[in-house]
Structure formats: structure tokens, C-alpha cells
Short mmCIF file of C-alpha atoms and ligand atoms in Angstrom, two decimals:
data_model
loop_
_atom_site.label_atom_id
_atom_site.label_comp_id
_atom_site.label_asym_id
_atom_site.label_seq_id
_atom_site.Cartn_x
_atom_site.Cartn_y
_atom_site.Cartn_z
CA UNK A 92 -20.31 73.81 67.21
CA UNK A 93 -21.12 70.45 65.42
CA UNK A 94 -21.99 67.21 65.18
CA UNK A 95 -20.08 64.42 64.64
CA UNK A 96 -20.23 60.49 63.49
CA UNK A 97 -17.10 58.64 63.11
CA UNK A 98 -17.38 55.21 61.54
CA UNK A 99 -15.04 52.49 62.27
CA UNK A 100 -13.70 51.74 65.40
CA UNK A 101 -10.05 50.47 64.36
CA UNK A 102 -6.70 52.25 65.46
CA UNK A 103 -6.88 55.06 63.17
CA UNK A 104 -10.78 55.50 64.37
CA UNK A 105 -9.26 55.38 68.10
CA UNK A 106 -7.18 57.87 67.82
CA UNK A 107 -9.61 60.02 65.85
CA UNK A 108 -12.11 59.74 68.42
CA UNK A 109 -10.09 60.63 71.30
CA UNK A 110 -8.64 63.83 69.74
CA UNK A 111 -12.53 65.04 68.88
CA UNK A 112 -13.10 64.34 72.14
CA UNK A 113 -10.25 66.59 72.81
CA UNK A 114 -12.05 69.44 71.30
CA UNK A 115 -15.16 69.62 72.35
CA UNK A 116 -15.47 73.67 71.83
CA UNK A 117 -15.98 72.50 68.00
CA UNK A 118 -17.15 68.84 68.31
CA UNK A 119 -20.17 69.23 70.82
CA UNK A 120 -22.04 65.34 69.75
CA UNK A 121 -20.28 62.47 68.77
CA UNK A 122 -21.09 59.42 67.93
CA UNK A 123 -18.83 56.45 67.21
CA UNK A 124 -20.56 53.45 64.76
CA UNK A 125 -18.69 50.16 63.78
CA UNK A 126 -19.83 46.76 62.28
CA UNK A 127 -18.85 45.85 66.40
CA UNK A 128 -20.61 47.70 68.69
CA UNK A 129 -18.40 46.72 71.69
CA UNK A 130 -15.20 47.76 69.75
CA UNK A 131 -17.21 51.59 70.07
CA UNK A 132 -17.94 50.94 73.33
CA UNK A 133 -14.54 50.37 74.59
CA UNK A 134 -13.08 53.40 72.72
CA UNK A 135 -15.57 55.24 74.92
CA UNK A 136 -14.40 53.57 78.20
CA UNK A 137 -10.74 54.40 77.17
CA UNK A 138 -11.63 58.10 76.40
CA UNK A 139 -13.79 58.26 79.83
CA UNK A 140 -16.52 60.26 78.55
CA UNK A 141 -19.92 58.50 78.34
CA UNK A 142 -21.51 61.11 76.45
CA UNK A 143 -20.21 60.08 73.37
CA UNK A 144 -22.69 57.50 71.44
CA UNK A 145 -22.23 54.39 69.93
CA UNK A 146 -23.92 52.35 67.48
CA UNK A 147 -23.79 49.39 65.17
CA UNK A 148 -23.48 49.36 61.66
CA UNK A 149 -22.92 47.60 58.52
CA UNK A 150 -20.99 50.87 56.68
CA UNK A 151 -21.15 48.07 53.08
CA UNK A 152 -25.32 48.85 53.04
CA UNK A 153 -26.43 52.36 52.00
CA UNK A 154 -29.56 51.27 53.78
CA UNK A 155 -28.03 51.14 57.63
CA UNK A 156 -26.11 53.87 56.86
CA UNK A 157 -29.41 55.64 55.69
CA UNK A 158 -31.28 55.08 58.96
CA UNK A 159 -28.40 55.82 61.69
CA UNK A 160 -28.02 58.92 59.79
CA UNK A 161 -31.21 60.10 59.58
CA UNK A 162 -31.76 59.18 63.69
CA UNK A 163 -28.09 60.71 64.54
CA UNK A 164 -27.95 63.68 62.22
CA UNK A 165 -24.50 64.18 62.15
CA UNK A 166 -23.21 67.56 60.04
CA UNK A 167 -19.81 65.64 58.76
CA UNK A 168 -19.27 61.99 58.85
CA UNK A 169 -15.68 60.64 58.96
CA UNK A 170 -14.75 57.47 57.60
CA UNK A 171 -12.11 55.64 59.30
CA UNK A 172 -13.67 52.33 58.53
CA UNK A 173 -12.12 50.45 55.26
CA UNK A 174 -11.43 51.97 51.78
CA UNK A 175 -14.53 49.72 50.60
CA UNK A 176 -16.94 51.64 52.43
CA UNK A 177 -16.31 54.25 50.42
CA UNK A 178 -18.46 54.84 48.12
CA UNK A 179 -21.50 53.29 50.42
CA UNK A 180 -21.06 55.95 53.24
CA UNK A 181 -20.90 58.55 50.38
CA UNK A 182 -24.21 57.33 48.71
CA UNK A 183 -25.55 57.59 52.13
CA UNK A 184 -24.65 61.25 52.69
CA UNK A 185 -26.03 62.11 49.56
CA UNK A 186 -29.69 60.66 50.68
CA UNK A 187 -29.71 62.64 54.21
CA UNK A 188 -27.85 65.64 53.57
CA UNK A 189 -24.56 64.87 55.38
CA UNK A 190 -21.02 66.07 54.58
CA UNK A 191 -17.97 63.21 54.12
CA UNK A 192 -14.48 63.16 55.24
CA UNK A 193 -11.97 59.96 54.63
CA UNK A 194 -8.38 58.94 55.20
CA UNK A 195 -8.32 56.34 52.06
CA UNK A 196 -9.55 56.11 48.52
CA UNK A 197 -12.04 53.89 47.45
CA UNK A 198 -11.09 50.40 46.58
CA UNK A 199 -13.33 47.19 45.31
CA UNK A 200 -12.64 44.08 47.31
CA UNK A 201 -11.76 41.91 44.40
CA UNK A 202 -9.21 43.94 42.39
CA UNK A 203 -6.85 45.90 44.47
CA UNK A 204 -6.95 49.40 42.43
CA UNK A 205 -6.10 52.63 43.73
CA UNK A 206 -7.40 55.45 41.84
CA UNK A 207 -9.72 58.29 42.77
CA UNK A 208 -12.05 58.47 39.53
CA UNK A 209 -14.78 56.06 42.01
CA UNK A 210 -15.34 59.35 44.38
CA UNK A 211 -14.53 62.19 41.96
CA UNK A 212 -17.65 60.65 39.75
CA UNK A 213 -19.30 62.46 42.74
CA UNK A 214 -18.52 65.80 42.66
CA UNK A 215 -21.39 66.84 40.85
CA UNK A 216 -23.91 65.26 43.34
CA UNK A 217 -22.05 66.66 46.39
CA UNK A 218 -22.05 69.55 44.84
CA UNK A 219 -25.77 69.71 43.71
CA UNK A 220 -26.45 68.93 47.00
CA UNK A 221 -24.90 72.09 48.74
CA UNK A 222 -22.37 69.10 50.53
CA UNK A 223 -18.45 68.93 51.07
CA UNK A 224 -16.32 65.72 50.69
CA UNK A 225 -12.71 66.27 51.97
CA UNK A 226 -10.81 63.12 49.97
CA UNK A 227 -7.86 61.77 51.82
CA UNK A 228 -7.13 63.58 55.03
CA UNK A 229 -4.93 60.94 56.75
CA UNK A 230 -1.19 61.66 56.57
CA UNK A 231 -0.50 60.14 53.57
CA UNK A 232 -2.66 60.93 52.07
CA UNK A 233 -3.30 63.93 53.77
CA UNK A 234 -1.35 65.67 55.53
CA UNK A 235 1.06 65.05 52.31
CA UNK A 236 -1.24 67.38 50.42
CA UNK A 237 -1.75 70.30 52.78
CA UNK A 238 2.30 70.42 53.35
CA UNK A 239 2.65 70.62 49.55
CA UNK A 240 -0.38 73.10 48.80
CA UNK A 241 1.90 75.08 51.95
CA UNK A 242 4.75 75.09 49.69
CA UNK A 243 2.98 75.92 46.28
CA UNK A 244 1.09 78.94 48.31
CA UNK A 245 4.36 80.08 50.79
CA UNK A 246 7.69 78.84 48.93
CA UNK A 247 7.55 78.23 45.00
CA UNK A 248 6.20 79.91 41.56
CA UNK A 249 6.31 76.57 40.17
CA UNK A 250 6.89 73.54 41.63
CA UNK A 251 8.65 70.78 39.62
CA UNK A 252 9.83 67.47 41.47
CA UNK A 253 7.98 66.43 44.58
CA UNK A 254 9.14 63.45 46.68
CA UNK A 255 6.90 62.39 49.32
CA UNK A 256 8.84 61.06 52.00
CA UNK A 257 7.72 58.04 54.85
CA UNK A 258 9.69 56.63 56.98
CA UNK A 259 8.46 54.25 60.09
CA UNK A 260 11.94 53.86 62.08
CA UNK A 261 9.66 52.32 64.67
CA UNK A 262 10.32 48.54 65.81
CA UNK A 263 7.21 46.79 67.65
CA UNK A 264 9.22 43.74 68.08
CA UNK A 265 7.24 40.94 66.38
CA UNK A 266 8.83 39.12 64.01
CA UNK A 267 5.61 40.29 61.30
CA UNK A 268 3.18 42.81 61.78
CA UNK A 269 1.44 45.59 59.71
CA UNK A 270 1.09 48.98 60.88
CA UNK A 271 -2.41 49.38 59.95
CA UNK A 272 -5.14 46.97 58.79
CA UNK A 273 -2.98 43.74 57.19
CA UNK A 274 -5.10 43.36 54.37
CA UNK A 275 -5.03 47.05 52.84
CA UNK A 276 -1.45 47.66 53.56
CA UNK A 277 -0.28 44.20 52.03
CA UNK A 278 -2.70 45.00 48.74
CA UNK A 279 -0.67 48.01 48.53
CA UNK A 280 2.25 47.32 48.88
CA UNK A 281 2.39 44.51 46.25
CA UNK A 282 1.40 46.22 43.67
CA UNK A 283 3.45 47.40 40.93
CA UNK A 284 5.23 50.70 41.96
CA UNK A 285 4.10 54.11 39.66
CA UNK A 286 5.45 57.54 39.32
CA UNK A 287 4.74 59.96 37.52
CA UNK A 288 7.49 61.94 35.11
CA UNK A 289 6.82 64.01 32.08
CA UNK A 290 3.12 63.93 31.76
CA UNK A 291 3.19 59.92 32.19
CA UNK A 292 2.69 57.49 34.55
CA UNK A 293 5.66 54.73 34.44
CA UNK A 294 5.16 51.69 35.78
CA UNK A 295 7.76 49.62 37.61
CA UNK A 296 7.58 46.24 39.47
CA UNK A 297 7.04 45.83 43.15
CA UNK A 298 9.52 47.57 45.47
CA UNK A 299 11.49 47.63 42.21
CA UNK A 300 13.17 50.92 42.52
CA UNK A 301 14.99 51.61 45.75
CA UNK A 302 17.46 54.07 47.39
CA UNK A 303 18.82 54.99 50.70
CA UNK A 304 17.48 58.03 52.17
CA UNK A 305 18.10 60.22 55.37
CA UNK A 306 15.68 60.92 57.75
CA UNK A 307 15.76 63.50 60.14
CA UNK A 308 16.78 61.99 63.83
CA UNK A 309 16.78 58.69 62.12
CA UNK A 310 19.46 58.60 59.98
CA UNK A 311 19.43 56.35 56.37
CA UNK A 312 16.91 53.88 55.38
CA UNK A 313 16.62 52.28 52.39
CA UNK A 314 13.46 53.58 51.17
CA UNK A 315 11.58 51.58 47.98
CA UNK A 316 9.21 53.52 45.69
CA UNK A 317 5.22 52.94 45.76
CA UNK A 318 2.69 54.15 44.17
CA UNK A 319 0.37 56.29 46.35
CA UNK A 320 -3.00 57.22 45.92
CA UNK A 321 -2.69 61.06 46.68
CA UNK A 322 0.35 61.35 43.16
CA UNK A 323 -2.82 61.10 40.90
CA UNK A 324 -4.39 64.38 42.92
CA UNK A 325 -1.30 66.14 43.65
CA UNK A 326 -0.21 66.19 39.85
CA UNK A 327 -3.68 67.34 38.80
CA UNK A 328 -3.66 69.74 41.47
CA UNK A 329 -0.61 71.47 41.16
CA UNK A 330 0.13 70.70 37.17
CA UNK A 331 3.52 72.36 36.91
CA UNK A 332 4.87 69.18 38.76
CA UNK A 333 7.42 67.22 36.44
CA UNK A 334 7.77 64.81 38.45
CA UNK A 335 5.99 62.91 41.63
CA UNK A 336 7.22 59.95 43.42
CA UNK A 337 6.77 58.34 46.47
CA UNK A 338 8.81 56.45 48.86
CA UNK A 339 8.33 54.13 51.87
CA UNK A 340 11.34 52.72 53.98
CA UNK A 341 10.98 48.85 54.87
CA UNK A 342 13.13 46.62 57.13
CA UNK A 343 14.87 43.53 55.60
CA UNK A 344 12.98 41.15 57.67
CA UNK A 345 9.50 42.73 57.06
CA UNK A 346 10.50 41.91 52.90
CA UNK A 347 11.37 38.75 53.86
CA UNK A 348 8.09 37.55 54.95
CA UNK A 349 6.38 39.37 52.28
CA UNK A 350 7.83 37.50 50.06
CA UNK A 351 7.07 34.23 51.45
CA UNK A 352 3.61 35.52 51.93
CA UNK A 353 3.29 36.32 48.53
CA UNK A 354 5.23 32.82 47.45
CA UNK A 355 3.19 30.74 48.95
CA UNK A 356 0.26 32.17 47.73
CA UNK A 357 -1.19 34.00 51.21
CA UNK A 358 -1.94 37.37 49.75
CA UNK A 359 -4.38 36.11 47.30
CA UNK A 360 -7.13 38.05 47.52
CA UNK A 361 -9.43 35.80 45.22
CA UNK A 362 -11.47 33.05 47.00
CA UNK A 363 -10.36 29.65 47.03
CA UNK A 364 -12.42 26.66 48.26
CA UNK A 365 -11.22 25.42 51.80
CA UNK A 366 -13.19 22.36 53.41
CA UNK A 367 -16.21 23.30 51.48
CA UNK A 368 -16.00 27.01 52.72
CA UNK A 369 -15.16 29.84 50.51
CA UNK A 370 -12.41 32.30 51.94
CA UNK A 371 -9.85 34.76 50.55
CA UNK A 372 -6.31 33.66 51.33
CA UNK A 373 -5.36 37.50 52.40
CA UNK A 374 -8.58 37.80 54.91
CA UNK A 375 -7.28 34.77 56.66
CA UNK A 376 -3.80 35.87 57.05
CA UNK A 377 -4.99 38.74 58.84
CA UNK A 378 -6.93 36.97 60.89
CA UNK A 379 -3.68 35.19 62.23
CA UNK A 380 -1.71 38.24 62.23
CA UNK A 381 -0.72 40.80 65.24
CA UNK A 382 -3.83 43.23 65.41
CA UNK A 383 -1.94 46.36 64.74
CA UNK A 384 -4.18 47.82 67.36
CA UNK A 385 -2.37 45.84 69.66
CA UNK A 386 1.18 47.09 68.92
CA UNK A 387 1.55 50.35 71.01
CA UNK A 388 2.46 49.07 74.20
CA UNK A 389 6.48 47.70 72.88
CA UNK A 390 6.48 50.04 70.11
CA UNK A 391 9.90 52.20 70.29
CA UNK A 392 11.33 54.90 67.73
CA UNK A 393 9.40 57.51 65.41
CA UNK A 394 7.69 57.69 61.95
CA UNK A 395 9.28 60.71 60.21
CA UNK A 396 7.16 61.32 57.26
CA UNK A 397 7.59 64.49 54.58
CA UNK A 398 7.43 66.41 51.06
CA UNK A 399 10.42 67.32 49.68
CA UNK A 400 10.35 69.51 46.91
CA UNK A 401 12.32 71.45 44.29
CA UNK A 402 10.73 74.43 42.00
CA UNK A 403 11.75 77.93 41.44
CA UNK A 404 11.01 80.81 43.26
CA UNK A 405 11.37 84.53 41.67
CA UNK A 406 13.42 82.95 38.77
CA UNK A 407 15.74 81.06 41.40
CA UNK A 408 15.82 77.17 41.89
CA UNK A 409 14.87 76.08 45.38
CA UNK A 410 14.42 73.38 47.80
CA UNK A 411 12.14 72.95 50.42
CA UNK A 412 11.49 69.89 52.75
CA UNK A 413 8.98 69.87 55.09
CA UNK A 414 8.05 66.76 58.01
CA UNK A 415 6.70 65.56 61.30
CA UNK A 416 8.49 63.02 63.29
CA UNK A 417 6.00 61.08 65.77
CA UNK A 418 7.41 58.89 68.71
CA UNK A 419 5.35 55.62 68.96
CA UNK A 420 5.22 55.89 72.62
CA UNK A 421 4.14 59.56 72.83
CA UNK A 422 1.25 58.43 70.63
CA UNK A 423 0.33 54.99 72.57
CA UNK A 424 0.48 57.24 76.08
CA UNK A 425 -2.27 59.54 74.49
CA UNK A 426 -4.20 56.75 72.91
CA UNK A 427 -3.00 53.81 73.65
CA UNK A 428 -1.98 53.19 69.51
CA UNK A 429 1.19 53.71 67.94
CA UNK A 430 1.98 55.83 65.66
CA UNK A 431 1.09 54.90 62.27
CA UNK A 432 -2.33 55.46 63.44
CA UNK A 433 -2.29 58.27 65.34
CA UNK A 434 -0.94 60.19 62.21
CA UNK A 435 -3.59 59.30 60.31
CA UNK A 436 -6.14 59.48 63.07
CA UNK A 437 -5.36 63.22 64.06
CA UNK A 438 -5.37 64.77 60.46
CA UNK A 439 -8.78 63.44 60.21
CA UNK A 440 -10.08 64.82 63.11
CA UNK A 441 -8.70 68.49 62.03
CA UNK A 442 -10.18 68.17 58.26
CA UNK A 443 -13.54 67.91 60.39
CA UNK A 444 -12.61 70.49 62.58
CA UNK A 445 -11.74 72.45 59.16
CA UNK A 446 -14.92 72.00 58.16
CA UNK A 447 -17.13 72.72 61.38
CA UNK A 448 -15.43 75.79 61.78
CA UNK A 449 -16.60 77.16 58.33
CA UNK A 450 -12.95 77.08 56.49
CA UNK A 451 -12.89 74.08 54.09
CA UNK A 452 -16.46 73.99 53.09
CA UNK A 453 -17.45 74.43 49.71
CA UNK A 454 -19.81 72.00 48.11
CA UNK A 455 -18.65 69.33 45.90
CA UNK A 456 -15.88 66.61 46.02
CA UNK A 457 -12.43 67.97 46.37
CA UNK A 458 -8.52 66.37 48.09
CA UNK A 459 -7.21 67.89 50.83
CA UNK A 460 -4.74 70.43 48.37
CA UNK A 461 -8.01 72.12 46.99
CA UNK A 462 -8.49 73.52 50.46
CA UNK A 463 -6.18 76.27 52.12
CA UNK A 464 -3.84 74.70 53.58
CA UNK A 465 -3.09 77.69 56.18
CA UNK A 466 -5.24 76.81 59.12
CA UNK A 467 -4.99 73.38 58.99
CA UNK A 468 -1.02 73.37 59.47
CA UNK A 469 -1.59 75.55 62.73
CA UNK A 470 -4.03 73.22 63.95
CA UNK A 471 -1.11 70.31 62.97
CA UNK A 472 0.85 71.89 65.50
CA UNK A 473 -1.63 72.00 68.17
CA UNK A 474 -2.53 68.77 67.78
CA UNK A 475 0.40 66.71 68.25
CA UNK A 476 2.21 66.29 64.84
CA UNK A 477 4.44 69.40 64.79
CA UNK A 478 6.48 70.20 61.57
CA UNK A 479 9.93 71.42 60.61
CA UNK A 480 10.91 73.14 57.60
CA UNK A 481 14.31 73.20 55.75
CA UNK A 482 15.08 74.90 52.73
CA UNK A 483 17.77 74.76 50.62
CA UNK A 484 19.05 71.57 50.95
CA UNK A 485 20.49 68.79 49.42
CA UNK A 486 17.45 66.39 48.81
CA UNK A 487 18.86 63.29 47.88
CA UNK A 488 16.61 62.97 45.49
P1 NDP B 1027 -8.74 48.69 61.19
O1 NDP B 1027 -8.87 47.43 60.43
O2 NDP B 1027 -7.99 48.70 62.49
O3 NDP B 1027 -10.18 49.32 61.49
C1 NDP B 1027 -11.20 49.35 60.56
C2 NDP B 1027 -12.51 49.49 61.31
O4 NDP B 1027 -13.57 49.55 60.36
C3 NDP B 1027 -12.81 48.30 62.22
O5 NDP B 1027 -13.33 48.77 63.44
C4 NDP B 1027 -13.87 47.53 61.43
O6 NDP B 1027 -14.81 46.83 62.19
C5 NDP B 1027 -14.57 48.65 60.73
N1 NDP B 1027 -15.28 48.13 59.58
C6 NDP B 1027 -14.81 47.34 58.59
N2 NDP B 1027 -15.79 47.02 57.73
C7 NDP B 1027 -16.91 47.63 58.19
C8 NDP B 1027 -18.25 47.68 57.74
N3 NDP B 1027 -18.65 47.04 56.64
N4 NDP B 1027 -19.12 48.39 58.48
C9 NDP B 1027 -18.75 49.05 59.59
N5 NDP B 1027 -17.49 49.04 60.06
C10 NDP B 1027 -16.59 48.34 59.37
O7 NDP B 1027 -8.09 49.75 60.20
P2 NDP B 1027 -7.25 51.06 60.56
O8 NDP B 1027 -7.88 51.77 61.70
O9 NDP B 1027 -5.83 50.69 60.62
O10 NDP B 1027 -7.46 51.92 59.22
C11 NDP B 1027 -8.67 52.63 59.00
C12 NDP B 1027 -8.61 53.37 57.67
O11 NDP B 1027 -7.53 54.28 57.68
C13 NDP B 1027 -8.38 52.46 56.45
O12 NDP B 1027 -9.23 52.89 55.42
C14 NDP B 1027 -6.94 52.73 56.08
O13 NDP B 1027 -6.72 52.54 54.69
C15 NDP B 1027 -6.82 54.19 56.45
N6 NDP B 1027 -5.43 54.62 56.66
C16 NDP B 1027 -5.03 55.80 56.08
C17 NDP B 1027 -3.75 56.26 56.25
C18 NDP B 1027 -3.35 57.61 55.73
O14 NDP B 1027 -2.30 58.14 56.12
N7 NDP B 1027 -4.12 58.26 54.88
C19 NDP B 1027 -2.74 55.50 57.01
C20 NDP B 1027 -3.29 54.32 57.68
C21 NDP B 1027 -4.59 53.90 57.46
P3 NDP B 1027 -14.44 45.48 63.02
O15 NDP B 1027 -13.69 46.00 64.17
O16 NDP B 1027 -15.72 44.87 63.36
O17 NDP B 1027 -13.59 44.65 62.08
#
């Protein structure tokens, strides 16, 4: 049915490539590209299929990007490299006619922003151009969306609080790690936290705001509130929303070392002069860090991860919570990752698969939410991230 290129060759871009590979009724060419060819070539070896390609590329210049395209010719291109690349592999589909898919919005190196104003300055392009862009179809982002454009089509007239929900209950055993790449998921999570409430944005320090909450088959974990990139979409999206907030359990020990990290000054991400050498404080650490490619093999327990929402239906309030759960080790004997990036890594692959098969493809820019969200949960529970639904509830929230 298509073809496809995936760029980047980390976990989540392991994971994505063996589950297209898993579907090869809709993905019939696929290529896999990463600034390290052999990184490709071993995701190949793993998946045992040596008809998929590889190549190398440098996904930062619009000019690589411009040729491999234009030799490939890939229908939908699926960025699993960093959030950097961005706006590069974007530019690039623009030149050569090629439709985008991502798991992460756009951020510069040197000022760790989150905000999707960067891609949505493309719409009109894409759109020009006869080309879709599916924003943010990882989990969270992601899969986030689709479960609450489920509830606003299925469940609710209105909906007015949405809590977004993710919980990793998993333990890899290492006294530090990060689930995904060290160096996006520490700029994240030091940032101020944001929610939104009223029509405004409040602001709130780092993992300032915190609360217990219950996850199903996990029990309570103290869960701290973030801001996320997909809040700015979803309240656009869905405008009746009063309020949107989102929450992220840690462990004790995992804060601990963040803070020492941040104390002593290793999550920098300016450059400092070292021997003569520039580097970035926060590039190094991760270069000392546990790949969290490498974490599957010990990893025990699940990542439970969901909306939960209140609105009113037919006059009446209701309540309406809706997850996955995802063991670690079900994930690493599939792919041989855990789980954080195998629920980003399959989403991805069915937003492509959305797209091949003709049901989210309209040109322009659009998030995941824009798209109906129908298919896309019955291909969730093909694909290995089933979902439960409870209504009525007490939320907690
Ligand atoms: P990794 O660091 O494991 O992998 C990133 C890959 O991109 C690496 O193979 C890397 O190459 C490659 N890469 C980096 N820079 C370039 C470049 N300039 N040109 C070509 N390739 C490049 O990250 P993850 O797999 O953990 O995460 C991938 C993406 O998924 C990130 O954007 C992350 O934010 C997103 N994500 C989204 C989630 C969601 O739920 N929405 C959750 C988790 C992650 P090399 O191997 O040579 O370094």
C-alpha cells in the first residue's frame, strides 16, 4: 500500500520499525535513516527482514534530507529522531512532496521551549502543497489526544476538566536512568510546571504541585504536575475545556538525583568551556548515562498511562477515564525495548498506517485530535496497547 521512511534509529524508532514491519499489507517499502547507519542496520538484523533499507543521514540539513528523499520517495515520513529535527525534516517534505508524522514538538537546542506555534506556522504550506502533517502521535502526546477526541465524539456534550494521567510503575534497577533520550526528558522535566484553568495558563515551579494518585493494577503514586506539549492543542481543540492538567508519577530516588543534577550545574544546556573544548553540560551527562535503549532486559512492572475526564452529557455530569497499561517485559520480548518506548513507538506506526490507508489525510498541519479518532483506537487494540474504559467514577482529581 505505501511507502515508508522512518528517521531515527533510537528506542522509540525500534519499536516503530518493527511494528511496520509487522504490517506489511499497508507498509510494502521501508526504509530506516539515522545520523548512524549501523544503528539502522542492526534494527534490521533484530527485525530479520533484509528488505527493509537503510541509510545515513544528517535529519539537522534540509539538504540530506532533500536528496534521500528524492532517491527513496517515501509517501509519509515519520520522525522518531529528536524534537530538533523538526522543523528540518518538515522543510524537506515540503521541497519533494512528502507527507510528515512525529511523536514530539519542535524544540531549539539552546532554549528548552515547548510550544507548537514552530510547526503550526506550516499549515498553510502543507496545505498548499496537497500534504498531511500528523503533530504528536506518540502516547503522550498522542495517543492522549485520540482517547480524548474518543470521549468528546462517544461520551460528553461538553467536556470541562481533563487530567491526563502517566504513570511508569516500572523499575529497571539502576540507581539513574531516563526512560527515553536523557537530554529531552531532563529539559522537560525541569521546567516550570503549566496548566491551564479559566482561559489562562498558570505557571507553577518545577514538580511544584503534587498529589497521590491511583493507578489501575498499580495502586498510588505520587504523581507531580508538568506541563505537556499536547495541553496547548487539546484546549484549542476541544475549547469547552475549563481546565487541563497533566501529571507524571516519579520515584523518590529518581528526584533525588535530579536535584543534584540540577545543583551541581549538570543540566545546563548552555556551553561552557572545558580544556579548550566547547560542550553543553546536559549532552555530556547523557553521554555517561544508561542508554535507555539498553534498559529492557531487567525492566519489571507496567506504564499505565490515561485521560480522565469530567463534562456533561444530555444535561448530566459525568466521568469518564480511559488507559492502557503496558508490561515492560511484554514490550522488550517483542522488541527488545521497554516500555516507555514501545508506547510511543506503536502509536506512530498506526498514525502512518492512518494515513496510508486513506483515513487521516487531509492536507495541511493538524494534532492527532483533528483526526477521527475511531479507527485509530481499533488499530490501538490490535497493536499491543489495549484500553479500558470506566465511567462514572471517582477521579481523584
Ligand atoms: P533516542 O535518543 O534513543 O533516539 C534518537 C535517534 O535519532 C537516534 O538514533 C539518533 O541518532 C537520531 N538522531 C539524532 N539526531 C539526528 C540527526 N541530526 N540526524 C539523524 N538522526 C538523528 O530517542 P528516543 O528513541 O527515546 O526518542 C525519539 C523521539 O521520540 C524523541 O523526539 C522523543 O522526544 C520522542 N518521544 C515521544 C514520546 C511520546 O509519547 N510522544 C515519548 C518518548 C519519546 P544516533 O543514534 O546517531 O544518536
Amino acid at each position: 500500500m505505501g511507502k515508508v521512511l522512518l528517521i531515527g534509529a533510537g528506542g522509540v524508532g525500534t519499536v516503530a520499525a518493527f511494528k511496520v514491519a509487522q504490517n506489511s499489507d499497508v507498509f510494502t517499502d521501508i526504509m530506516i535513516a539515522s545520523r548512524t547507519k549501523a544503528k539502522c542496520d542492526a534494527i534490521v538484523k533484530a527485525i530479520g527482514n533484509p528488505n527493509i533499507k537503510t541509510a545515513a543521514v544528517d535529519a539537522d540539513s534540509v539538504e540530506e534530507l532533500v536528496a534521500l528523499f528524492n532517491s527513496f520517495k517515501p509517501e509519509i515520513v515519520i520522525n522518531v529522531a529528536l524534537p530538533y529535527q523538526d522543523l528540518t525534516i518538515m522543510e524537506a517534505c515540503l521541497q519533494c512532496g512528502v507527507n510528515y508524522l512525529d511523536t514530539a514538538n519542535y524544540e531549539p537546542k539552546d532554549v528548552a521551549h515547548f510550544e507548537y506555534s514552530w510547526q503550526w506556522a506550516y499549515h498553510e504550506r502543507f496545505k498548499e502543497a496537497g500534504l498531511t502533517a500528523i503533530l504528536g502521535c506518540g502516547f503522550d502526546p498522542g495517543v492522549s489526544g485520540v482517547y480524548t477526541a474518543y470521549a468528546a465524539k462517544h461520551y460528553f456534550d461538553e467536556i470541562h476538566y481533563l487530567d491526563i494521567v502517566d504513570c511508569n510503575a516500572g523499575n529497571h534497577h539502576k540507581a539513574f536512568a531516563t526512560n527515553f533520550n536523557p537530554e529531552i526528558n531532563i529539559r522537560e522535566i525541569t521546567q516550570n510546571g503549566r496548566y491551564y484553568e479559566n482561559g489562562r495558563w498558570i505557571e507553577t515551579g518545577p514538580l511544584e504541585i503534587h498529589q497521590p494518585i491511583t493507578y489501575p493494577n498499580v495502586g498510588p503514586r505520587e504523581s507531580y504536575l508538568l506541563f505537556h506539549e499536547e495541553l496547548e492543542s487539546l484546549t484549542k481543540n476541544f475549547p469547552t475545556i475549563k481546565r487541563a492538567r497533566f501529571w507524571m508519577t516519579f520515584g523518590q530516588e529518581y528526584l533525588t538525583h535530579l536535584r543534584v543534577i540540577q545543583n551541581i550545574g549538570m543540566a545546563r544546556i548552555d556551553e561552557i568551556d572545558y580544556n579548550g573544548m566547547k560542550i553543553v553540560p546536559l549532552q555530556f551527562l547523557k553521554a555517561v548515562l544508561p542508554n535507555p535503549q539498553d534498559l529492557g532486559e531487567n525492566y519489571e512492572g507496567e506504564t499505565s498511562i490515561g485521560c480522565r475526564i469530567r463534562g456533561i452529557k444530555d444535561g448530566k455530569e459525568r466521568t469518564y477515564y480511559v488507559y492502557n497499561n503496558c508490561s515492560h517485559q511484554e514490550a522488550y520480548k517483542e522488541t527488545g525495548m521497554q516500555g516507555v518506548s514501545y508506547t510511543t513507538g506503536v502509536p506512530a506506526m498506526i498514525g502512518a498506517m492512518m494515513f496510508l490507508k486513506g483515513l487521516w489525510r487531509k492536507p495541511g498541519v493538524w494534532n492527532v485530535e483533528q483526526f477521527d479518532p475511531d479507527p485509530f483506537m481499533e488499530q490501538l487494540n490490535k497493536q499491543g496497547l489495549p484500553w479500558h474504559e470506566e465511567f462514572d467514577k471517582d477521579l481523584e482529581l
